[in-house]
Amino acid sequence: MIEINLFSKKYSKSDRYAVEDLSLTVKDGEIFGFLGPNGAGKSTTIKCLTGIMPFNDGTITVCGDNIRDNAIAAKKHIAYVADEQNLYDFLTGIQYINFIADIFGVAEKDRKERTEKYAAIFDMSSKLNERISSYSHGMKQKISIIAGLVHDPDVWILDEPMTGLDPKGCFELKKLMHAFAEQGKTVFFSSHVLDVVEKLCTRVAIIDKGQLVTVCNMEELQERKNNIDLETLFLQLTDGLGDGNGTLGTI
């Protein structure tokens, strides 16, 4: 679903790359974790992957469409839930969802069915006609999720999606992520909540200082590192425990 090959991004006022020579393949039906400490290059990678920002070198393709050369086609495959909620506060929840549905050309019947389904899941049915400006942080997050799914995407990109969600909202989101992957679609998931990542993801990539450190199959992690957990591995590889020693390779 996602192919990133030798991707590099440097900001104009910086003398170093924010991300350099990053290569990843994310498969169909996979919940793929993308991890790193603050400033490691996660958000930069995600913003380039979704076509929000340009990049310097390499290629990124989504479902076979090159994000640089055929951005509109690539973006049609994607739903993106950002870590920062840039919603139109003057709209109601349903107006915002319909706005996103219009952009993706979703038929009236399909958008109505999907909106009702996801609004019920996230207890937002009675709130859809209220202005987004009146919503709590968690309610805005739920509207972002519903709007992201209204066009039935192939790739769901989530950057810290559980921030602000109540326990039921987190539970329902995790169920949806599993269901999404079971349909043969792909979830690309960035979070600092490592125990959730460890339970949800099939594989994880760890990035640090703009460099890919490792890609790890979660089923093989314990065998590989003598029952080490993801949190400990993450801290070791990013020098969080003071003994990181670079790339361990790819499983």
PDB file of C-alpha atoms in Angstrom:
ATOM      1  CA  MET A   1       0.000   0.000   0.000  1.00  0.00           C
ATOM      2  CA  ILE A   2       2.817   2.434   0.883  1.00  0.00           C
ATOM      3  CA  GLU A   3       6.274   2.520  -0.704  1.00  0.00           C
ATOM      4  CA  ILE A   4       8.838   5.025   0.577  1.00  0.00           C
ATOM      5  CA  ASN A   5      12.192   4.870  -1.191  1.00  0.00           C
ATOM      6  CA  LEU A   6      15.253   6.920  -0.157  1.00  0.00           C
ATOM      7  CA  PHE A   7      13.011   9.753   1.037  1.00  0.00           C
ATOM      8  CA  SER A   8      14.792  12.881   2.307  1.00  0.00           C
ATOM      9  CA  LYS A   9      13.455  16.206   3.534  1.00  0.00           C
ATOM     10  CA  LYS A  10      15.415  19.321   4.493  1.00  0.00           C
ATOM     11  CA  TYR A  11      13.769  22.544   5.640  1.00  0.00           C
ATOM     12  CA  SER A  12      14.949  25.714   3.907  1.00  0.00           C
ATOM     13  CA  LYS A  13      16.392  27.343   7.034  1.00  0.00           C
ATOM     14  CA  SER A  14      18.165  24.213   8.263  1.00  0.00           C
ATOM     15  CA  ASP A  15      21.647  22.932   7.458  1.00  0.00           C
ATOM     16  CA  ARG A  16      20.712  19.303   8.109  1.00  0.00           C
ATOM     17  CA  TYR A  17      18.064  16.888   6.892  1.00  0.00           C
ATOM     18  CA  ALA A  18      14.953  16.442   9.031  1.00  0.00           C
ATOM     19  CA  VAL A  19      14.686  12.953   7.469  1.00  0.00           C
ATOM     20  CA  GLU A  20      17.359  11.364   5.301  1.00  0.00           C
ATOM     21  CA  ASP A  21      17.339   8.324   3.006  1.00  0.00           C
ATOM     22  CA  LEU A  22      14.325   6.679   4.634  1.00  0.00           C
ATOM     23  CA  SER A  23      12.957   3.571   2.895  1.00  0.00           C
ATOM     24  CA  LEU A  24       9.875   1.623   4.024  1.00  0.00           C
ATOM     25  CA  THR A  25       7.321  -0.742   2.561  1.00  0.00           C
ATOM     26  CA  VAL A  26       3.951  -1.028   4.313  1.00  0.00           C
ATOM     27  CA  LYS A  27       1.847  -3.987   3.218  1.00  0.00           C
ATOM     28  CA  ASP A  28      -1.844  -4.528   2.578  1.00  0.00           C
ATOM     29  CA  GLY A  29      -3.778  -5.542   5.695  1.00  0.00           C
ATOM     30  CA  GLU A  30      -1.130  -4.231   8.051  1.00  0.00           C
ATOM     31  CA  ILE A  31      -1.274  -2.012  11.135  1.00  0.00           C
ATOM     32  CA  PHE A  32       2.146  -0.414  10.926  1.00  0.00           C
ATOM     33  CA  GLY A  33       3.575   1.559  13.845  1.00  0.00           C
ATOM     34  CA  PHE A  34       5.833   4.546  13.188  1.00  0.00           C
ATOM     35  CA  LEU A  35       7.741   5.555  16.299  1.00  0.00           C
ATOM     36  CA  GLY A  36      10.375   8.025  17.381  1.00  0.00           C
ATOM     37  CA  PRO A  37      11.186  10.604  20.052  1.00  0.00           C
ATOM     38  CA  ASN A  38      10.143  14.236  19.678  1.00  0.00           C
ATOM     39  CA  GLY A  39      11.924  15.836  16.745  1.00  0.00           C
ATOM     40  CA  ALA A  40      12.904  12.504  15.186  1.00  0.00           C
ATOM     41  CA  GLY A  41      11.165  13.219  11.864  1.00  0.00           C
ATOM     42  CA  LYS A  42       7.859  11.377  12.312  1.00  0.00           C
ATOM     43  CA  SER A  43       5.540  14.286  11.586  1.00  0.00           C
ATOM     44  CA  THR A  44       7.748  15.459   8.721  1.00  0.00           C
ATOM     45  CA  THR A  45       7.521  12.006   7.127  1.00  0.00           C
ATOM     46  CA  ILE A  46       3.763  11.842   7.605  1.00  0.00           C
ATOM     47  CA  LYS A  47       3.186  15.324   6.151  1.00  0.00           C
ATOM     48  CA  CYS A  48       5.223  14.399   3.075  1.00  0.00           C
ATOM     49  CA  LEU A  49       3.498  11.019   2.823  1.00  0.00           C
ATOM     50  CA  THR A  50       0.090  12.716   2.800  1.00  0.00           C
ATOM     51  CA  GLY A  51       1.176  15.367   0.282  1.00  0.00           C
ATOM     52  CA  ILE A  52       0.932  18.257   2.731  1.00  0.00           C
ATOM     53  CA  MET A  53       4.609  19.178   2.315  1.00  0.00           C
ATOM     54  CA  PRO A  54       7.057  18.814  -0.589  1.00  0.00           C
ATOM     55  CA  PHE A  55      10.302  16.903  -0.125  1.00  0.00           C
ATOM     56  CA  ASN A  56      13.786  16.979  -1.577  1.00  0.00           C
ATOM     57  CA  ASP A  57      14.706  13.487  -2.692  1.00  0.00           C
ATOM     58  CA  GLY A  58      13.309   9.992  -3.132  1.00  0.00           C
ATOM     59  CA  THR A  59       9.854   8.697  -3.981  1.00  0.00           C
ATOM     60  CA  ILE A  60       6.648   8.034  -2.068  1.00  0.00           C
ATOM     61  CA  THR A  61       3.850   6.011  -3.627  1.00  0.00           C
ATOM     62  CA  VAL A  62       0.433   5.198  -2.168  1.00  0.00           C
ATOM     63  CA  CYS A  63      -1.445   2.319  -3.810  1.00  0.00           C
ATOM     64  CA  GLY A  64       0.838   2.696  -6.814  1.00  0.00           C
ATOM     65  CA  ASP A  65       0.325   6.459  -7.243  1.00  0.00           C
ATOM     66  CA  ASN A  66       3.354   8.706  -6.818  1.00  0.00           C
ATOM     67  CA  ILE A  67       2.598  11.470  -4.317  1.00  0.00           C
ATOM     68  CA  ARG A  68       4.891  13.921  -6.114  1.00  0.00           C
ATOM     69  CA  ASP A  69       3.847  13.235  -9.711  1.00  0.00           C
ATOM     70  CA  ASN A  70       0.190  12.308  -9.198  1.00  0.00           C
ATOM     71  CA  ALA A  71      -0.757  13.887  -5.894  1.00  0.00           C
ATOM     72  CA  ILE A  72      -4.530  13.971  -6.366  1.00  0.00           C
ATOM     73  CA  ALA A  73      -4.735  10.278  -7.269  1.00  0.00           C
ATOM     74  CA  ALA A  74      -2.514   9.354  -4.312  1.00  0.00           C
ATOM     75  CA  LYS A  75      -4.502  11.478  -1.859  1.00  0.00           C
ATOM     76  CA  LYS A  76      -7.764   9.830  -2.922  1.00  0.00           C
ATOM     77  CA  HIS A  77      -6.529   6.635  -1.276  1.00  0.00           C
ATOM     78  CA  ILE A  78      -5.736   8.311   2.051  1.00  0.00           C
ATOM     79  CA  ALA A  79      -7.553   9.257   5.237  1.00  0.00           C
ATOM     80  CA  TYR A  80      -5.417  11.359   7.575  1.00  0.00           C
ATOM     81  CA  VAL A  81      -6.083  12.071  11.243  1.00  0.00           C
ATOM     82  CA  ALA A  82      -3.517  14.669  12.286  1.00  0.00           C
ATOM     83  CA  ASP A  83      -2.057  15.294  15.715  1.00  0.00           C
ATOM     84  CA  GLU A  84      -3.194  18.923  15.368  1.00  0.00           C
ATOM     85  CA  GLN A  85      -6.886  19.465  14.701  1.00  0.00           C
ATOM     86  CA  ASN A  86      -7.207  22.054  11.951  1.00  0.00           C
ATOM     87  CA  LEU A  87     -10.983  21.950  11.617  1.00  0.00           C
ATOM     88  CA  TYR A  88     -13.358  24.722  10.522  1.00  0.00           C
ATOM     89  CA  ASP A  89     -14.803  25.762  13.863  1.00  0.00           C
ATOM     90  CA  PHE A  90     -17.618  27.811  12.283  1.00  0.00           C
ATOM     91  CA  LEU A  91     -19.101  24.658  10.710  1.00  0.00           C
ATOM     92  CA  THR A  92     -21.246  22.087  12.457  1.00  0.00           C
ATOM     93  CA  GLY A  93     -19.942  18.538  12.690  1.00  0.00           C
ATOM     94  CA  ILE A  94     -22.211  17.286   9.906  1.00  0.00           C
ATOM     95  CA  GLN A  95     -21.307  20.243   7.666  1.00  0.00           C
ATOM     96  CA  TYR A  96     -17.622  19.420   8.050  1.00  0.00           C
ATOM     97  CA  ILE A  97     -18.165  15.726   7.304  1.00  0.00           C
ATOM     98  CA  ASN A  98     -20.211  16.624   4.219  1.00  0.00           C
ATOM     99  CA  PHE A  99     -17.504  19.072   3.120  1.00  0.00           C
ATOM    100  CA  ILE A 100     -14.921  16.252   3.206  1.00  0.00           C
ATOM    101  CA  ALA A 101     -17.378  13.908   1.476  1.00  0.00           C
ATOM    102  CA  ASP A 102     -17.870  16.502  -1.288  1.00  0.00           C
ATOM    103  CA  ILE A 103     -14.113  16.756  -1.840  1.00  0.00           C
ATOM    104  CA  PHE A 104     -13.896  12.992  -2.351  1.00  0.00           C
ATOM    105  CA  GLY A 105     -17.101  12.772  -4.400  1.00  0.00           C
ATOM    106  CA  VAL A 106     -18.897  10.441  -1.984  1.00  0.00           C
ATOM    107  CA  ALA A 107     -22.470   9.610  -3.007  1.00  0.00           C
ATOM    108  CA  GLU A 108     -25.266  10.876  -0.745  1.00  0.00           C
ATOM    109  CA  LYS A 109     -26.395   7.385   0.230  1.00  0.00           C
ATOM    110  CA  ASP A 110     -22.875   6.233   1.121  1.00  0.00           C
ATOM    111  CA  ARG A 111     -21.974   9.318   3.133  1.00  0.00           C
ATOM    112  CA  LYS A 112     -25.234   9.131   5.085  1.00  0.00           C
ATOM    113  CA  GLU A 113     -24.719   5.446   5.931  1.00  0.00           C
ATOM    114  CA  ARG A 114     -21.081   5.911   6.944  1.00  0.00           C
ATOM    115  CA  THR A 115     -21.727   9.070   8.940  1.00  0.00           C
ATOM    116  CA  GLU A 116     -24.543   7.424  10.882  1.00  0.00           C
ATOM    117  CA  LYS A 117     -22.448   4.305  11.488  1.00  0.00           C
ATOM    118  CA  TYR A 118     -19.347   6.073  12.806  1.00  0.00           C
ATOM    119  CA  ALA A 119     -21.254   8.782  14.686  1.00  0.00           C
ATOM    120  CA  ALA A 120     -23.099   6.038  16.583  1.00  0.00           C
ATOM    121  CA  ILE A 121     -19.834   4.233  17.347  1.00  0.00           C
ATOM    122  CA  PHE A 122     -18.300   7.395  18.826  1.00  0.00           C
ATOM    123  CA  ASP A 123     -21.462   8.664  20.571  1.00  0.00           C
ATOM    124  CA  MET A 124     -21.579  11.736  18.322  1.00  0.00           C
ATOM    125  CA  SER A 125     -25.015  11.307  16.717  1.00  0.00           C
ATOM    126  CA  SER A 126     -26.663  13.947  18.894  1.00  0.00           C
ATOM    127  CA  LYS A 127     -23.733  16.360  18.457  1.00  0.00           C
ATOM    128  CA  LEU A 128     -23.475  16.482  14.659  1.00  0.00           C
ATOM    129  CA  ASN A 129     -25.632  19.608  14.335  1.00  0.00           C
ATOM    130  CA  GLU A 130     -23.626  21.563  16.888  1.00  0.00           C
ATOM    131  CA  ARG A 131     -20.820  23.904  15.879  1.00  0.00           C
ATOM    132  CA  ILE A 132     -17.308  22.465  16.060  1.00  0.00           C
ATOM    133  CA  SER A 133     -16.291  25.532  18.101  1.00  0.00           C
ATOM    134  CA  SER A 134     -18.408  24.136  20.960  1.00  0.00           C
ATOM    135  CA  TYR A 135     -16.723  20.713  20.883  1.00  0.00           C
ATOM    136  CA  SER A 136     -14.199  19.442  23.393  1.00  0.00           C
ATOM    137  CA  HIS A 137     -10.795  18.280  22.160  1.00  0.00           C
ATOM    138  CA  GLY A 138     -11.970  14.678  22.211  1.00  0.00           C
ATOM    139  CA  MET A 139     -15.131  15.474  20.244  1.00  0.00           C
ATOM    140  CA  LYS A 140     -13.066  17.256  17.596  1.00  0.00           C
ATOM    141  CA  GLN A 141     -10.868  14.180  17.370  1.00  0.00           C
ATOM    142  CA  LYS A 142     -13.937  11.994  16.845  1.00  0.00           C
ATOM    143  CA  ILE A 143     -15.206  14.263  14.058  1.00  0.00           C
ATOM    144  CA  SER A 144     -11.773  14.074  12.404  1.00  0.00           C
ATOM    145  CA  ILE A 145     -11.952  10.284  12.507  1.00  0.00           C
ATOM    146  CA  ILE A 146     -15.511  10.155  11.128  1.00  0.00           C
ATOM    147  CA  ALA A 147     -14.688  12.624   8.352  1.00  0.00           C
ATOM    148  CA  GLY A 148     -11.562  10.654   7.487  1.00  0.00           C
ATOM    149  CA  LEU A 149     -13.509   7.448   7.010  1.00  0.00           C
ATOM    150  CA  VAL A 150     -16.450   8.914   5.079  1.00  0.00           C
ATOM    151  CA  HIS A 151     -14.843   8.205   1.677  1.00  0.00           C
ATOM    152  CA  ASP A 152     -13.894   4.605   2.586  1.00  0.00           C
ATOM    153  CA  PRO A 153     -10.125   5.039   2.081  1.00  0.00           C
ATOM    154  CA  ASP A 154      -7.528   2.357   1.380  1.00  0.00           C
ATOM    155  CA  VAL A 155      -4.858   3.828   3.677  1.00  0.00           C
ATOM    156  CA  TRP A 156      -5.585   5.288   7.108  1.00  0.00           C
ATOM    157  CA  ILE A 157      -2.798   7.487   8.493  1.00  0.00           C
ATOM    158  CA  LEU A 158      -3.109   8.317  12.187  1.00  0.00           C
ATOM    159  CA  ASP A 159      -0.771  10.675  14.048  1.00  0.00           C
ATOM    160  CA  GLU A 160      -1.338  10.467  17.832  1.00  0.00           C
ATOM    161  CA  PRO A 161      -5.044   9.700  17.238  1.00  0.00           C
ATOM    162  CA  MET A 162      -5.944   8.827  20.831  1.00  0.00           C
ATOM    163  CA  THR A 163      -4.995  12.186  22.304  1.00  0.00           C
ATOM    164  CA  GLY A 164      -8.077  13.570  24.028  1.00  0.00           C
ATOM    165  CA  LEU A 165     -10.255  10.508  23.443  1.00  0.00           C
ATOM    166  CA  ASP A 166     -12.135   9.023  26.390  1.00  0.00           C
ATOM    167  CA  PRO A 167     -11.587   5.321  27.209  1.00  0.00           C
ATOM    168  CA  LYS A 168     -14.593   4.205  25.144  1.00  0.00           C
ATOM    169  CA  GLY A 169     -13.436   6.312  22.217  1.00  0.00           C
ATOM    170  CA  CYS A 170      -9.971   4.734  22.386  1.00  0.00           C
ATOM    171  CA  PHE A 171     -11.513   1.262  22.566  1.00  0.00           C
ATOM    172  CA  GLU A 172     -13.728   1.881  19.543  1.00  0.00           C
ATOM    173  CA  LEU A 173     -10.865   3.398  17.557  1.00  0.00           C
ATOM    174  CA  LYS A 174      -8.700   0.332  18.167  1.00  0.00           C
ATOM    175  CA  LYS A 175     -11.580  -1.920  17.052  1.00  0.00           C
ATOM    176  CA  LEU A 176     -11.950   0.098  13.866  1.00  0.00           C
ATOM    177  CA  MET A 177      -8.227  -0.101  13.169  1.00  0.00           C
ATOM    178  CA  HIS A 178      -8.367  -3.900  13.429  1.00  0.00           C
ATOM    179  CA  ALA A 179     -11.472  -4.063  11.226  1.00  0.00           C
ATOM    180  CA  PHE A 180      -9.840  -1.774   8.669  1.00  0.00           C
ATOM    181  CA  ALA A 181      -6.774  -4.012   8.414  1.00  0.00           C
ATOM    182  CA  GLU A 182      -8.913  -7.159   8.240  1.00  0.00           C
ATOM    183  CA  GLN A 183     -10.425  -5.768   5.029  1.00  0.00           C
ATOM    184  CA  GLY A 184      -6.954  -5.843   3.474  1.00  0.00           C
ATOM    185  CA  LYS A 185      -6.452  -2.103   3.960  1.00  0.00           C
ATOM    186  CA  THR A 186      -3.518  -0.410   5.676  1.00  0.00           C
ATOM    187  CA  VAL A 187      -3.181   1.560   8.912  1.00  0.00           C
ATOM    188  CA  PHE A 188      -0.075   3.743   9.367  1.00  0.00           C
ATOM    189  CA  PHE A 189      -0.065   4.628  13.046  1.00  0.00           C
ATOM    190  CA  SER A 190       2.191   7.012  14.990  1.00  0.00           C
ATOM    191  CA  SER A 191       1.911   7.222  18.769  1.00  0.00           C
ATOM    192  CA  HIS A 192       3.962   7.729  21.914  1.00  0.00           C
ATOM    193  CA  VAL A 193       1.764   5.230  23.790  1.00  0.00           C
ATOM    194  CA  LEU A 194       4.052   2.266  23.237  1.00  0.00           C
ATOM    195  CA  ASP A 195       1.993  -0.375  25.030  1.00  0.00           C
ATOM    196  CA  VAL A 196      -0.921   0.382  22.674  1.00  0.00           C
ATOM    197  CA  VAL A 197       1.398   0.221  19.656  1.00  0.00           C
ATOM    198  CA  GLU A 198       2.817  -3.089  20.855  1.00  0.00           C
ATOM    199  CA  LYS A 199      -0.648  -4.631  21.162  1.00  0.00           C
ATOM    200  CA  LEU A 200      -2.068  -3.224  17.923  1.00  0.00           C
ATOM    201  CA  CYS A 201       0.676  -3.301  15.336  1.00  0.00           C
ATOM    202  CA  THR A 202       1.986  -6.097  13.158  1.00  0.00           C
ATOM    203  CA  ARG A 203       5.252  -4.275  12.537  1.00  0.00           C
ATOM    204  CA  VAL A 204       6.870  -1.077  13.791  1.00  0.00           C
ATOM    205  CA  ALA A 205       9.544   1.246  12.449  1.00  0.00           C
ATOM    206  CA  ILE A 206      11.649   3.371  14.793  1.00  0.00           C
ATOM    207  CA  ILE A 207      13.147   6.628  13.543  1.00  0.00           C
ATOM    208  CA  ASP A 208      15.654   8.771  15.419  1.00  0.00           C
ATOM    209  CA  LYS A 209      17.426  11.980  14.384  1.00  0.00           C
ATOM    210  CA  GLY A 210      15.943  11.649  10.903  1.00  0.00           C
ATOM    211  CA  GLN A 211      17.313   8.166  10.338  1.00  0.00           C
ATOM    212  CA  LEU A 212      15.480   4.849  10.233  1.00  0.00           C
ATOM    213  CA  VAL A 213      16.846   2.814  13.141  1.00  0.00           C
ATOM    214  CA  THR A 214      14.973  -0.462  12.737  1.00  0.00           C
ATOM    215  CA  VAL A 215      11.863  -2.178  11.402  1.00  0.00           C
ATOM    216  CA  CYS A 216      10.611  -4.887  13.719  1.00  0.00           C
ATOM    217  CA  ASN A 217       8.018  -7.650  13.373  1.00  0.00           C
ATOM    218  CA  MET A 218       6.062  -7.626  16.621  1.00  0.00           C
ATOM    219  CA  GLU A 219       5.457 -11.380  16.617  1.00  0.00           C
ATOM    220  CA  GLU A 220       9.199 -11.980  16.504  1.00  0.00           C
ATOM    221  CA  LEU A 221      10.263  -9.218  18.881  1.00  0.00           C
ATOM    222  CA  GLN A 222      10.374 -11.335  22.028  1.00  0.00           C
ATOM    223  CA  GLU A 223      12.337 -14.127  20.394  1.00  0.00           C
ATOM    224  CA  ARG A 224      14.731 -11.634  18.865  1.00  0.00           C
ATOM    225  CA  LYS A 225      15.599  -9.766  22.062  1.00  0.00           C
ATOM    226  CA  ASN A 226      15.132 -12.311  24.855  1.00  0.00           C
ATOM    227  CA  ASN A 227      11.621 -11.209  25.788  1.00  0.00           C
ATOM    228  CA  ILE A 228      12.431  -7.501  25.648  1.00  0.00           C
ATOM    229  CA  ASP A 229       9.359  -5.291  25.336  1.00  0.00           C
ATOM    230  CA  LEU A 230       8.842  -2.547  22.776  1.00  0.00           C
ATOM    231  CA  GLU A 231       9.328   0.256  25.288  1.00  0.00           C
ATOM    232  CA  THR A 232      12.756  -1.023  26.339  1.00  0.00           C
ATOM    233  CA  LEU A 233      13.828  -1.625  22.746  1.00  0.00           C
ATOM    234  CA  PHE A 234      12.676   1.871  21.782  1.00  0.00           C
ATOM    235  CA  LEU A 235      14.603   3.496  24.624  1.00  0.00           C
ATOM    236  CA  GLN A 236      17.747   1.523  23.855  1.00  0.00           C
ATOM    237  CA  LEU A 237      17.702   2.338  20.156  1.00  0.00           C
ATOM    238  CA  THR A 238      17.030   6.049  20.704  1.00  0.00           C
ATOM    239  CA  ASP A 239      19.546   6.383  23.558  1.00  0.00           C
ATOM    240  CA  GLY A 240      16.738   6.818  26.048  1.00  0.00           C
ATOM    241  CA  LEU A 241      18.515   4.361  28.354  1.00  0.00           C
ATOM    242  CA  GLY A 242      21.951   5.616  27.472  1.00  0.00           C
ATOM    243  CA  ASP A 243      23.058   2.453  25.695  1.00  0.00           C
ATOM    244  CA  GLY A 244      21.640   2.757  22.174  1.00  0.00           C
ATOM    245  CA  ASN A 245      24.078   1.463  19.629  1.00  0.00           C
ATOM    246  CA  GLY A 246      22.469   2.122  16.272  1.00  0.00           C
ATOM    247  CA  THR A 247      20.668   0.014  13.770  1.00  0.00           C
ATOM    248  CA  LEU A 248      19.682  -3.530  14.661  1.00  0.00           C
ATOM    249  CA  GLY A 249      18.432  -4.314  11.189  1.00  0.00           C
ATOM    250  CA  THR A 250      15.091  -5.386   9.793  1.00  0.00           C
ATOM    251  CA  ILE A 251      12.927  -8.426  10.480  1.00  0.00           C
TER     252      ILE A 251
END
